[in-house]
RNA sequence: UGCCUGAUAGUAUAAUGGUAGUACGACGGUUUUUGGUACCGUUUGUCUAGGUUCGAAUCCUGGUCGGGCAACCA
C-alpha cells in the first residue's frame, strides 16, 4: 500500500528511532483532545497522524482526554469525541484521562517541592504576570519564591485540603525568571478551582495546568512519540524539564503545522460561538468543519482519511483549499454512490405524441462505475415529466446541448425527445415545454440511428415523490475569516444554505438508506439528513458534481 | 524590541550536495446515454544578496517576509 511514497518528517524520526533501537522497537502514540468541544477536520489530521504513525510501525495509540480544566469540560464532549474517532475508523489501545493521574500528579508535585524545585505563591494573577517581566526584560522574584520546603509542603497540602478560595494561591515550578523562554519563568503547575469535575467530581479543588499534566501523562503511559501542533514548540523546554527533574519515562514531543482550511474557521472558540449564537444548526450542522458536520453532510470516513493523507505533514504554516476536500469526497462517492434522478428546479415537459395515462417501466443501473452496475431499479415513464428548468432555453446559445425549440436530447434511460414548442404565462415565464418522442430510440434498444449530444434527467410527474433538498455553500465569504478586520462573524456567507422544499425525486428514493451516498445525476451527491422522516424526506447536498460547462456569456456578473 | 520557528508552481508536498518531481487547481483534447467519470496533453516554482563547492533547493553568513511565545486555557 505504501508504495514509494516518501516519508514525512515524523515517519523519518520514528524510523531513525527504530533503527537506533530506541524504546525496544515500540511505538506508542496518543491522541489527546480536551473534552470541551466537538472534533473538527483539524483534529482528523492529528488523529490520522497519530494513529497512522503507530499503525505503520506496528505500534498502538491511546485516546487520552486532557481534562485538567473542569470548568470547560463535559461528558457530552467525551462521548462525541469517542464516536467521531471510531467513525473515522480508528481503534485506540486504551481510553484514558489525565484525571486518572491526579493522584500521581500530586505526588510528582510534592516530589518537586521536596527537591526545592516548586513553591507556593500567594500572589494574584496580575502580580504574577507583571513579575514575569517582558520578552526583553527579565522577571523579578517575589518573597514567596524563597519559602522553605517544609512551608511549601504544608501550604500545598492545605491547598489540596480546600483551605483556600479560588485564586488565593498557586504552585509554581522554580526555574528561571530570566529565561528567554517566557514559559520557563516559573510556570504555574497547580491552581485552586472549587469546581465539579466531570469524572473526579468534588474530590479535588486543585487542578494541574496543561504543562504539568501533559508530559507527565505521556511519561506515565510511556508514550514514545508525543505529536502536537506548532504552537506548543516553546512548551517543549518545559515538557523536557519536568520529565528530567521527575526522572520519569522520557517521552519526546514533536510538532507539526496544524491544518488551516480556507472559507471556514477552525478554532473551538469560534465554532462554539457559531453554535451558541445560532448561526448554524448545531455542532453537526452540515456547513460546520466538525467531524459530525461532515458526516451529516455526507462525507465518508475514507474520504476524510484520504484528504488527511493528501495534505501532507510538515512544519510550515499552510492554508489548504477546500477544493481538495471536495475532490476527495467526489472521488469516493463516484465509486460508491447509487445514481438516481431528482429534479431540483422543476418545469413540466409534455410529450405530445405519448398516450396520456399510459405508463411504462424503464430500467436503470445503480452504479455505472462498477461492473454489472450493482443492480438497478425500475423508473416509471409517462407523458408528463419534470425536467430541470435550466435544461431549457428560449434562445439557446451555440453549444447548448440541451433543449430549445428544434433541439433534441436523450432522456436518461428513456427516449430521445425533440422540443417543438413551449408555453408562457402572463408574466412571460416559461411554464411548459412540449416535445415529441422517438419511439425507436428507447434505451438499450435504440434503432433510430439518431445521436444526440445531450442527456438530461427527469422524473414522471404522476409518479414523482416530493422531497426537501438542502443545498450548502461555504460558510464564509472570505478565505480566512479569522484574519480579516473586525469580527469573523461579519464574513458569514448569507447564502450558505438554500432550502428547496419542492424537489421531485424518482419513487425508488422512498426507500433511501440513511448514511448512504446518492448521486442525483448531473446535480451532485446527496444523503439523507437526520431530520428526514417517511412523510417528509430531507436530503443534504454533500457536494456538487464538477461542472465544466460554462455558458458563453456569464449568467451573472461576478466581481 | 527579545526568544523560538519556518520559507520549493495558484495551493499543498517531495527531492537528505548530483536531471527540481507528484497531487489538487487552471487550460486544451479523446471517450461518454451524467457538460460527471476515465484517458491524454499544456501551464506555472527553489524569498533575497553574498560565500563554500567541479556541482547548492539542500551547507555557511547577512537581509526580507510569515507564524508562535508575556492565560490561574489546552
Coordinates of C-alpha atoms (C1' of nucleotides) in Angstrom, one line a residue:
Chain A
X1 CA 0.0 0.0 0.0
X2 CA 2.7 2.5 1.0
X3 CA 4.3 2.2 -2.5
X4 CA 7.2 4.6 -3.0
X5 CA 5.6 7.5 -1.2
X6 CA 8.3 9.4 0.5
X7 CA 8.3 9.7 4.3
X8 CA 7.1 12.7 6.2
X9 CA 9.4 14.1 8.8
X10 CA 7.6 12.3 11.6
X11 CA 7.9 9.0 9.9
X12 CA 11.6 9.7 9.4
X13 CA 12.0 10.3 13.1
X14 CA 10.3 7.1 14.0
X15 CA 12.4 5.1 11.5
X16 CA 15.5 6.6 12.9
X17 CA 14.5 5.7 16.4
X18 CA 13.6 2.2 15.4
X19 CA 16.9 1.8 13.6
X20 CA 18.7 3.1 16.7
X21 CA 16.9 0.5 18.8
X22 CA 15.1 3.1 21.0
X23 CA 12.2 2.0 23.2
X24 CA 12.8 -1.6 22.4
X25 CA 11.3 -1.1 19.0
X26 CA 7.9 0.1 20.5
X27 CA 5.9 2.9 19.1
X28 CA 3.1 4.3 21.3
X29 CA 1.4 7.5 20.3
X30 CA -1.6 9.2 21.8
X31 CA -4.5 11.5 20.6
X32 CA -5.1 13.9 23.5
X33 CA -8.2 16.1 23.0
X34 CA -9.6 18.3 25.7
X35 CA -13.3 17.4 26.0
X36 CA -14.5 20.9 25.6
X37 CA -15.9 20.8 22.1
X38 CA -16.5 18.7 19.1
X39 CA -13.8 17.3 16.9
X40 CA -13.2 19.1 13.6
X41 CA -11.3 18.3 10.4
X42 CA -8.1 19.7 12.0
X43 CA -8.4 17.0 14.7
X44 CA -8.9 14.5 11.9
X45 CA -5.4 15.4 10.7
X46 CA -4.0 14.8 14.1
X47 CA -5.9 11.6 14.5
X48 CA -4.8 10.2 11.2
X49 CA -1.2 11.2 12.0
X50 CA -1.1 9.7 15.5
X51 CA -3.0 6.5 14.7
X52 CA -1.4 6.2 11.2
X53 CA 2.1 6.6 12.6
X54 CA 1.5 3.8 15.1
X55 CA -0.2 1.6 12.6
X56 CA 2.6 1.9 10.1
X57 CA 5.2 0.9 12.6
X58 CA 3.4 -1.9 14.4
X59 CA 2.5 0.3 17.4
X60 CA -0.6 1.5 19.2
X61 CA -2.4 4.7 20.1
X62 CA -4.1 5.8 23.3
X63 CA -7.1 8.0 23.4
X64 CA -6.4 10.4 26.3
X65 CA -8.7 13.1 27.4
X66 CA -6.8 16.1 28.6
X67 CA -9.4 17.0 31.2
X68 CA -7.5 19.2 33.6
X69 CA -9.8 22.2 33.4
X70 CA -13.1 21.2 34.9
X71 CA -14.8 24.5 34.1
X72 CA -14.8 23.9 30.4
X73 CA -15.2 20.1 30.1
X74 CA -18.3 17.9 29.8
X75 CA -19.2 14.3 29.3
X76 CA -21.2 15.2 26.2
X77 CA -18.0 16.1 24.5
X78 CA -16.2 12.9 25.7
X79 CA -19.0 10.8 24.1
X80 CA -18.9 12.7 20.8
X81 CA -15.2 12.5 20.5
X82 CA -15.2 8.8 21.0
X83 CA -17.9 8.4 18.4
X84 CA -16.0 10.5 15.9
X85 CA -12.7 8.7 16.3
X86 CA -14.4 5.4 15.9
X87 CA -16.4 6.6 12.9
X88 CA -13.1 7.8 11.3
X89 CA -12.1 4.1 11.5
X90 CA -9.6 4.1 14.3
X91 CA -9.3 1.9 17.4
X92 CA -7.4 3.1 20.4
X93 CA -5.5 0.8 22.7
X94 CA -6.7 2.5 25.9
X95 CA -9.2 5.0 26.8
X96 CA -7.5 7.2 29.3
X97 CA -8.0 10.5 31.1
X98 CA -5.5 13.0 32.5
X99 CA -7.8 13.0 35.5
X100 CA -6.9 9.3 36.0
X101 CA -3.5 10.6 37.0
X102 CA -4.5 13.4 39.5
X103 CA -3.1 11.4 42.5
X104 CA 0.1 10.6 40.7
X105 CA 0.5 14.2 39.5
X106 CA 0.0 15.4 43.1
X107 CA 2.9 13.0 44.1
X108 CA 5.0 14.4 41.3
X109 CA 4.4 17.9 42.5
X110 CA 5.3 17.0 46.1
X111 CA 8.5 15.4 44.8
X112 CA 9.4 18.6 43.0
X113 CA 8.7 20.7 46.2
X114 CA 11.0 18.3 48.1
X115 CA 13.7 18.9 45.6
X116 CA 13.3 22.7 46.1
X117 CA 12.0 23.0 42.5
X118 CA 8.5 24.2 43.2
X119 CA 6.9 26.7 45.6
X120 CA 3.6 28.0 46.6
X121 CA 2.9 31.6 45.6
X122 CA 0.3 33.8 47.2
X123 CA 0.4 36.5 44.5
X124 CA -2.6 37.4 42.4
X125 CA -2.7 36.6 38.7
X126 CA -1.9 40.2 37.9
X127 CA 1.1 40.3 40.2
X128 CA 2.5 37.1 38.8
X129 CA 2.0 38.4 35.2
X130 CA 3.8 41.6 35.9
X131 CA 6.6 39.9 37.9
X132 CA 7.3 37.7 34.9
X133 CA 8.7 40.7 33.1
X134 CA 8.5 41.0 29.3
X135 CA 10.3 39.2 26.4
X136 CA 13.0 41.8 26.6
X137 CA 13.2 42.2 30.4
X138 CA 13.8 39.6 33.0
X139 CA 11.2 38.8 35.6
X140 CA 11.7 39.6 39.3
X141 CA 11.4 37.1 42.1
X142 CA 8.9 37.8 44.9
X143 CA 9.1 36.9 48.6
X144 CA 7.3 33.6 48.2
X145 CA 9.9 32.2 45.9
X146 CA 12.2 31.6 48.9
X147 CA 9.8 29.8 51.1
X148 CA 11.2 26.7 52.8
X149 CA 10.5 23.3 51.5
X150 CA 8.6 22.5 54.7
X151 CA 6.4 25.5 54.4
X152 CA 5.7 24.8 50.7
X153 CA 4.8 21.2 51.6
X154 CA 2.4 22.3 54.2
X155 CA 0.8 25.1 52.1
X156 CA 0.4 22.8 49.1
X157 CA -1.3 20.2 51.3
X158 CA -3.6 22.9 52.6
X159 CA -4.4 23.9 49.1
X160 CA -5.4 20.4 48.3
X161 CA -7.4 20.2 51.6
X162 CA -9.5 23.1 50.4
X163 CA -8.3 25.7 53.0
X164 CA -8.1 28.4 50.4
X165 CA -10.5 30.0 48.0
X166 CA -10.0 30.1 44.2
X167 CA -7.1 32.2 43.2
X168 CA -5.6 32.5 46.7
X169 CA -2.5 30.5 45.9
X170 CA -0.8 28.6 43.1
X171 CA 2.0 26.1 42.9
X172 CA 4.8 27.2 40.7
X173 CA 7.9 25.5 39.3
X174 CA 11.1 27.2 40.4
X175 CA 13.1 27.5 37.1
X176 CA 14.4 30.8 35.8
X177 CA 12.7 34.2 35.9
X178 CA 15.2 35.5 33.4
X179 CA 14.7 32.7 30.8
X180 CA 14.3 34.0 27.2
X181 CA 11.5 31.5 27.0
X182 CA 8.6 33.1 28.9
X183 CA 7.2 29.7 29.7
X184 CA 10.2 28.8 31.8
X185 CA 9.8 31.9 34.1
X186 CA 8.4 29.9 37.0
X187 CA 5.3 28.5 35.3
X188 CA 2.2 27.6 37.2
X189 CA 1.8 23.9 38.0
X190 CA -1.4 24.0 40.0
X191 CA -4.3 26.4 40.6
X192 CA -7.2 26.3 43.0
X193 CA -10.6 25.7 41.5
X194 CA -13.5 24.7 43.6
X195 CA -15.3 23.2 40.6
X196 CA -17.0 19.9 40.0
X197 CA -15.1 17.7 37.6
X198 CA -16.9 15.6 35.1
X199 CA -15.1 12.5 36.3
X200 CA -13.5 13.1 39.7
X201 CA -16.5 15.0 41.0
X202 CA -15.6 17.1 44.0
X203 CA -12.6 15.1 45.1
X204 CA -10.2 17.8 44.0
X205 CA -10.2 21.5 44.4
X206 CA -6.7 22.0 42.9
X207 CA -6.1 21.1 39.3
X208 CA -2.8 20.7 37.3
X209 CA -2.1 23.0 34.4
X210 CA -1.6 21.7 30.9
X211 CA 2.2 21.9 31.2
X212 CA 2.3 19.9 34.4
X213 CA -0.1 17.3 33.2
X214 CA 0.6 16.6 29.5
X215 CA 4.2 15.4 29.5
X216 CA 3.7 13.6 32.8
X217 CA 0.7 11.8 31.4
X218 CA 2.8 10.9 28.3
X219 CA 5.5 9.6 30.6
X220 CA 3.1 7.6 32.8
X221 CA 1.7 5.9 29.7
X222 CA 5.3 5.6 28.2
X223 CA 4.3 7.4 25.1
X224 CA 7.3 7.2 22.7
X225 CA 6.3 9.9 20.3
X226 CA 4.1 12.8 21.5
X227 CA 3.0 14.6 18.5
X228 CA 1.3 18.0 18.8
X229 CA 0.9 21.2 16.8
X230 CA 3.4 24.0 16.3
X231 CA 2.1 26.4 18.9
X232 CA 3.5 24.0 21.5
X233 CA 7.1 24.3 20.3
X234 CA 8.0 26.7 23.1
X235 CA 6.4 24.3 25.6
X236 CA 8.9 21.6 24.7
X237 CA 11.6 23.0 27.0
X238 CA 9.2 22.8 29.9
X239 CA 8.0 19.4 28.9
X240 CA 11.5 18.1 29.0
X241 CA 12.4 20.0 32.2
X242 CA 9.6 18.3 34.2
X243 CA 10.5 14.9 32.8
X244 CA 14.1 15.4 33.6
X245 CA 13.6 16.6 37.1
X246 CA 11.0 14.0 37.9
X247 CA 13.2 11.3 36.4
X248 CA 10.3 9.7 34.6
X249 CA 9.9 8.0 31.2
X250 CA 11.5 10.2 28.6
X251 CA 8.6 10.8 26.1
X252 CA 9.6 13.1 23.3
X253 CA 7.5 15.9 21.9
X254 CA 7.4 16.7 18.1
X255 CA 5.4 19.4 16.5
X256 CA 3.7 19.7 13.1
X257 CA 1.7 22.5 11.4
X258 CA -2.0 22.4 12.1
X259 CA -4.5 22.3 9.3
X260 CA -6.0 25.5 8.1
X261 CA -8.8 25.3 5.6
X262 CA -10.0 28.2 3.6
X263 CA -13.5 29.7 3.8
X264 CA -14.0 28.3 7.3
X265 CA -12.9 28.7 10.9
X266 CA -11.3 26.0 12.9
X267 CA -10.9 27.3 16.5
X268 CA -13.2 25.6 19.0
X269 CA -13.9 29.0 20.5
X270 CA -15.2 30.3 17.2
X271 CA -17.1 27.2 16.3
X272 CA -18.7 27.4 19.8
X273 CA -19.8 30.9 19.0
X274 CA -21.4 29.8 15.7
X275 CA -23.4 27.2 17.6
X276 CA -24.4 29.3 20.6
X277 CA -25.3 32.3 18.6
X278 CA -27.4 30.1 16.3
X279 CA -25.6 30.9 13.1
X280 CA -25.7 27.2 12.4
X281 CA -28.0 24.4 13.4
X282 CA -25.6 22.9 16.0
X283 CA -22.2 21.3 16.1
X284 CA -23.3 18.9 13.4
X285 CA -24.7 21.5 11.0
X286 CA -23.6 20.3 7.6
X287 CA -21.7 23.5 7.0
X288 CA -19.5 23.1 10.0
X289 CA -16.0 21.7 9.6
X290 CA -16.6 19.4 12.5
X291 CA -16.4 15.6 12.0
X292 CA -20.1 15.3 12.9
X293 CA -21.0 18.1 10.5
X294 CA -19.0 16.5 7.7
X295 CA -20.7 13.2 8.5
X296 CA -24.2 14.7 8.4
X297 CA -23.2 16.5 5.1
X298 CA -22.5 13.1 3.6
X299 CA -18.7 12.8 3.8
X300 CA -17.4 9.3 4.3
X301 CA -14.6 8.3 6.8
X302 CA -12.5 7.1 3.9
X303 CA -12.7 10.4 2.1
X304 CA -11.5 12.3 5.2
X305 CA -8.7 9.9 5.7
X306 CA -7.7 10.3 2.1
X307 CA -7.8 14.1 2.5
X308 CA -5.5 13.9 5.6
X309 CA -3.1 11.7 3.6
X310 CA -3.0 14.1 0.7
X311 CA -2.5 17.3 2.6
X312 CA 0.8 16.0 3.9
X313 CA 2.6 16.8 7.1
X314 CA 5.2 19.5 7.6
X315 CA 6.2 22.3 9.9
X316 CA 5.2 25.2 7.6
X317 CA 2.0 27.1 8.1
X318 CA -0.5 26.2 5.4
X319 CA -3.9 27.0 4.0
X320 CA -5.5 24.1 2.3
X321 CA -8.1 24.7 -0.4
X322 CA -11.5 23.2 0.5
X323 CA -11.4 22.1 -3.2
X324 CA -9.1 19.3 -2.2
X325 CA -11.6 18.0 0.4
X326 CA -14.3 18.2 -2.2
X327 CA -12.1 16.3 -4.6
X328 CA -11.6 13.5 -2.1
X329 CA -15.3 13.1 -1.4
X330 CA -16.2 13.1 -5.1
X331 CA -13.6 10.5 -5.8
X332 CA -15.0 8.3 -3.1
X333 CA -18.7 8.8 -3.9
X334 CA -18.2 8.5 -7.6
X335 CA -17.2 4.9 -7.0
X336 CA -19.9 4.1 -4.4
X337 CA -22.9 6.3 -4.8
X338 CA -26.0 4.9 -6.4
X339 CA -27.3 7.1 -9.3
X340 CA -30.8 8.5 -9.0
X341 CA -32.8 11.2 -10.8
X342 CA -34.0 14.2 -9.0
X343 CA -35.3 17.4 -10.4
X344 CA -34.4 20.3 -8.1
X345 CA -35.9 23.3 -10.0
X346 CA -38.8 21.7 -12.0
X347 CA -40.5 22.7 -15.1
X348 CA -43.0 20.5 -16.8
X349 CA -42.4 18.7 -20.1
X350 CA -45.3 17.3 -22.0
X351 CA -44.7 14.6 -24.6
X352 CA -47.4 15.2 -27.1
X353 CA -47.2 12.0 -29.0
X354 CA -47.1 9.7 -25.9
X355 CA -50.5 8.5 -24.8
X356 CA -51.9 10.2 -21.7
X357 CA -52.5 7.8 -18.9
X358 CA -50.0 5.3 -20.2
X359 CA -47.1 4.3 -18.0
X360 CA -44.1 2.2 -18.9
X361 CA -41.3 1.0 -16.7
X362 CA -37.7 1.6 -17.6
X363 CA -34.7 0.1 -16.0
X364 CA -31.5 2.0 -15.0
X365 CA -28.4 0.7 -13.3
X366 CA -27.4 1.8 -9.9
X367 CA -23.7 2.5 -10.5
X368 CA -22.0 2.7 -13.9
X369 CA -18.6 2.7 -12.2
X370 CA -19.0 -0.8 -11.1
X371 CA -19.1 -3.8 -13.4
X372 CA -22.7 -5.0 -13.5
X373 CA -23.9 -1.7 -12.3
X374 CA -24.7 -3.0 -8.8
X375 CA -28.2 -3.9 -10.0
X376 CA -30.6 -1.2 -10.7
X377 CA -34.2 0.0 -10.2
X378 CA -37.3 0.5 -12.3
X379 CA -38.3 4.0 -13.2
X380 CA -41.8 4.9 -14.4
X381 CA -42.2 6.9 -17.5
X382 CA -45.3 8.8 -18.8
X383 CA -46.3 11.7 -21.0
X384 CA -45.7 14.3 -18.3
X385 CA -42.3 14.7 -16.8
X386 CA -40.5 17.1 -14.6
X387 CA -37.2 18.3 -16.0
X388 CA -34.7 20.9 -14.8
X389 CA -35.6 24.4 -15.6
X390 CA -32.2 25.3 -16.8
X391 CA -32.2 22.4 -19.3
X392 CA -34.3 24.6 -21.5
X393 CA -33.5 27.9 -23.0
X394 CA -35.8 30.1 -25.2
X395 CA -32.8 31.3 -27.1
X396 CA -30.1 28.6 -26.7
X397 CA -26.5 29.7 -27.4
X398 CA -24.3 27.8 -29.8
X399 CA -23.0 24.8 -27.8
X400 CA -26.1 24.3 -25.6
X401 CA -26.6 20.5 -25.7
X402 CA -29.9 20.6 -24.0
X403 CA -33.4 21.8 -25.0
X404 CA -34.6 24.7 -27.1
X405 CA -37.2 24.7 -29.8
X406 CA -35.9 22.4 -32.5
X407 CA -33.3 20.7 -30.3
X408 CA -33.1 17.1 -29.3
X409 CA -31.8 15.4 -26.2
X410 CA -32.0 12.0 -24.7
X411 CA -34.0 11.5 -21.6
X412 CA -31.7 9.4 -19.4
X413 CA -32.5 5.7 -19.7
X414 CA -35.6 6.5 -21.8
X415 CA -36.2 8.1 -25.2
X416 CA -34.8 10.8 -27.4
X417 CA -37.2 13.8 -27.5
X418 CA -37.4 16.8 -29.7
X419 CA -38.6 20.1 -28.4
X420 CA -41.4 21.6 -30.6
X421 CA -42.7 24.5 -28.6
X422 CA -43.2 26.0 -25.1
X423 CA -45.9 27.8 -23.2
X424 CA -45.5 31.0 -21.3
X425 CA -47.7 32.6 -18.6
X426 CA -48.9 36.2 -18.5
X427 CA -45.6 37.3 -16.8
X428 CA -43.5 35.8 -19.6
X429 CA -42.3 32.8 -17.5
X430 CA -41.9 29.5 -19.4
X431 CA -44.4 27.1 -17.8
X432 CA -44.4 24.1 -20.1
X433 CA -42.2 22.5 -22.7
X434 CA -43.8 20.5 -25.5
X435 CA -41.9 17.7 -27.1
X436 CA -42.4 14.7 -29.3
X437 CA -40.5 11.4 -28.5
X438 CA -39.0 9.0 -30.9
X439 CA -40.3 5.5 -30.2
X440 CA -37.4 3.7 -31.8
X441 CA -34.9 5.5 -29.6
X442 CA -35.6 3.6 -26.4
X443 CA -32.6 3.0 -24.3
X444 CA -30.9 -0.4 -24.7
X445 CA -32.9 -0.9 -27.9
X446 CA -32.2 2.2 -29.9
X447 CA -32.8 1.6 -33.6
X448 CA -33.3 5.2 -34.5
X449 CA -29.8 5.9 -35.6
X450 CA -30.1 9.3 -34.1
X451 CA -27.2 10.6 -32.0
X452 CA -27.6 13.5 -29.6
X453 CA -25.1 15.4 -27.7
X454 CA -27.0 15.9 -24.5
X455 CA -28.7 13.6 -22.0
X456 CA -30.9 15.1 -19.3
X457 CA -32.5 13.7 -16.2
X458 CA -36.3 13.7 -15.5
X459 CA -39.0 12.2 -13.3
X460 CA -42.6 11.3 -14.2
X461 CA -45.0 13.9 -12.8
X462 CA -47.6 11.4 -11.6
X463 CA -45.0 9.1 -10.0
X464 CA -42.5 11.5 -8.5
X465 CA -42.2 11.9 -4.8
X466 CA -41.6 15.2 -3.2
X467 CA -38.6 15.9 -1.0
X468 CA -36.9 18.8 0.7
X469 CA -33.3 19.4 -0.6
X470 CA -30.8 21.5 1.3
X471 CA -28.0 23.0 -0.7
X472 CA -24.9 24.1 1.1
X473 CA -22.3 26.5 0.2
X474 CA -19.2 27.7 2.1
X475 CA -19.9 29.2 5.4
X476 CA -17.8 32.3 4.9
X477 CA -17.4 34.7 2.1
X478 CA -13.7 35.2 2.5
X479 CA -10.8 32.7 2.5
X480 CA -9.5 33.5 6.0
X481 CA -12.3 35.0 8.2
X482 CA -10.1 35.0 11.3
X483 CA -7.6 37.2 9.6
X484 CA -10.0 39.9 8.4
X485 CA -10.7 43.2 10.2
X486 CA -13.5 43.1 12.8
X487 CA -15.4 40.2 13.9
X488 CA -15.2 37.0 11.9
X489 CA -18.9 36.6 12.0
X490 CA -19.3 39.6 9.8
X491 CA -17.9 37.5 7.0
X492 CA -20.5 34.7 7.2
X493 CA -21.9 33.8 3.8
X494 CA -25.7 34.7 3.9
X495 CA -26.3 32.2 1.2
X496 CA -24.6 29.2 2.8
X497 CA -27.9 27.3 3.0
X498 CA -30.5 27.2 0.3
X499 CA -33.6 25.0 1.1
X500 CA -35.6 23.6 -1.8
X501 CA -38.9 22.5 -0.4
X502 CA -40.4 21.1 -3.6
X503 CA -37.9 18.9 -5.4
X504 CA -39.2 15.9 -7.3
X505 CA -37.4 12.6 -6.9
X506 CA -37.9 9.2 -8.6
X507 CA -40.1 7.0 -6.5
X508 CA -37.4 4.5 -5.6
X509 CA -36.0 7.0 -3.2
X510 CA -38.8 6.5 -0.8
X511 CA -36.6 3.7 0.5
X512 CA -33.4 5.7 0.6
X513 CA -30.9 4.3 3.1
X514 CA -29.7 6.6 5.9
X515 CA -26.0 7.2 5.7
X516 CA -25.7 6.1 2.1
X517 CA -24.5 8.5 -0.6
X518 CA -26.6 9.0 -3.7
X519 CA -25.7 10.8 -6.9
X520 CA -28.6 12.9 -8.2
X521 CA -27.4 12.7 -11.7
X522 CA -25.9 15.8 -13.1
X523 CA -26.7 17.6 -9.8
X524 CA -24.3 16.3 -7.2
X525 CA -24.0 13.9 -4.3
X526 CA -26.7 13.8 -1.7
X527 CA -27.5 11.9 1.5
X528 CA -30.5 11.7 3.8
X529 CA -30.5 14.2 6.6
X530 CA -31.2 13.2 10.2
X531 CA -34.4 15.3 10.1
X532 CA -35.8 13.1 7.3
X533 CA -39.0 11.2 8.0
X534 CA -41.1 8.8 6.0
X535 CA -43.6 11.6 5.4
X536 CA -41.0 14.2 4.6
X537 CA -37.8 13.2 3.0
X538 CA -34.9 15.6 3.5
X539 CA -31.7 15.4 1.6
X540 CA -28.4 17.2 2.1
X541 CA -26.2 18.0 -0.8
X542 CA -22.7 16.7 0.1
X543 CA -21.0 18.3 -2.9
X544 CA -21.8 19.3 -6.5
X545 CA -20.5 17.4 -9.4
X546 CA -17.6 19.0 -11.1
X547 CA -19.1 21.3 -13.7
X548 CA -17.0 22.3 -16.7
X549 CA -20.0 23.7 -18.6
X550 CA -19.7 27.4 -19.0
X551 CA -22.4 29.5 -20.6
X552 CA -20.9 31.6 -23.4
X553 CA -22.0 34.7 -21.5
X554 CA -21.6 34.5 -17.8
X555 CA -25.1 34.4 -16.3
X556 CA -24.4 36.9 -13.5
X557 CA -21.7 39.5 -13.3
X558 CA -19.1 38.2 -10.9
X559 CA -16.8 40.8 -9.3
Chain B
rU1 C1' 12.2 45.4 20.7
rG2 C1' 14.0 39.5 23.0
rC3 C1' 13.4 34.2 22.1
rC4 C1' 11.6 30.1 19.2
rU5 C1' 10.1 28.6 14.2
rG6 C1' 9.5 28.4 9.1
rA7 C1' 10.2 29.9 3.6
rU8 C1' 10.1 25.0 -3.3
rA9 C1' 4.5 26.3 -9.3
rG10 C1' -2.1 29.3 -7.6
rU11 C1' -2.4 25.5 -3.1
rA12 C1' -0.1 21.6 -0.7
rU13 C1' 4.0 18.3 -0.6
rA14 C1' 8.9 15.6 -2.4
rA15 C1' 14.0 15.8 -3.9
rU16 C1' 18.6 14.3 2.6
rG17 C1' 25.5 18.1 -2.2
rG18 C1' 24.5 15.4 -8.4
rU19 C1' 18.3 15.6 -14.1
rA20 C1' 13.5 20.3 -9.4
rG21 C1' 9.2 15.7 -9.1
rU22 C1' 3.9 14.4 -7.5
rA23 C1' -1.1 15.7 -6.3
rC24 C1' -5.1 19.2 -6.5
rG25 C1' -6.3 23.5 -9.5
rA26 C1' -6.3 26.0 -14.3
rC27 C1' -6.2 25.4 -19.7
rG28 C1' -6.8 22.2 -24.1
rG29 C1' -8.2 17.4 -26.3
rU30 C1' -10.2 12.0 -26.7
rU31 C1' -14.2 8.8 -24.9
rU32 C1' -19.1 9.1 -22.8
rU33 C1' -27.0 7.7 -22.6
rU34 C1' -24.3 12.3 -16.3
rG35 C1' -21.2 19.1 -19.8
rG36 C1' -19.8 13.5 -14.3
rU37 C1' -16.1 9.5 -14.6
rA38 C1' -11.8 7.7 -17.3
rC39 C1' -7.7 8.8 -20.5
rC40 C1' -4.1 12.2 -23.0
rG41 C1' -1.6 16.8 -23.3
rU42 C1' -0.2 22.0 -21.7
rU43 C1' 0.9 25.5 -18.0
rU44 C1' 3.5 27.8 -13.8
rG45 C1' 8.3 27.2 -8.8
rU46 C1' 13.5 26.8 -5.3
rC47 C1' 12.2 34.5 -0.8
rU48 C1' 16.8 37.7 -1.4
rA49 C1' 22.2 39.1 -1.5
rG50 C1' 26.8 37.1 -0.9
rG51 C1' 30.0 32.8 0.2
rU52 C1' 31.9 27.3 0.2
rU53 C1' 32.0 23.6 -3.9
rC54 C1' 33.6 20.6 -10.1
rG55 C1' 28.4 21.0 -8.7
rA56 C1' 23.7 24.2 -3.9
rA57 C1' 16.5 23.9 -3.1
rU58 C1' 20.0 21.4 0.2
rC59 C1' 25.9 23.7 3.6
rC60 C1' 27.7 28.9 5.7
rU61 C1' 26.8 34.4 6.5
rG62 C1' 23.6 38.8 6.2
rG63 C1' 18.9 40.5 4.9
rU64 C1' 13.4 40.1 3.8
rC65 C1' 8.8 38.0 4.8
rG66 C1' 5.3 34.6 7.5
rG67 C1' 3.9 32.0 12.2
rG68 C1' 4.3 31.4 17.6
rC69 C1' 5.5 32.9 22.8
rA70 C1' 4.5 37.7 28.2
rA71 C1' -3.9 32.8 30.1
rC72 C1' -4.7 30.6 37.4
rC73 C1' -6.7 27.8 28.7
rA74 C1' -5.3 23.4 26.2

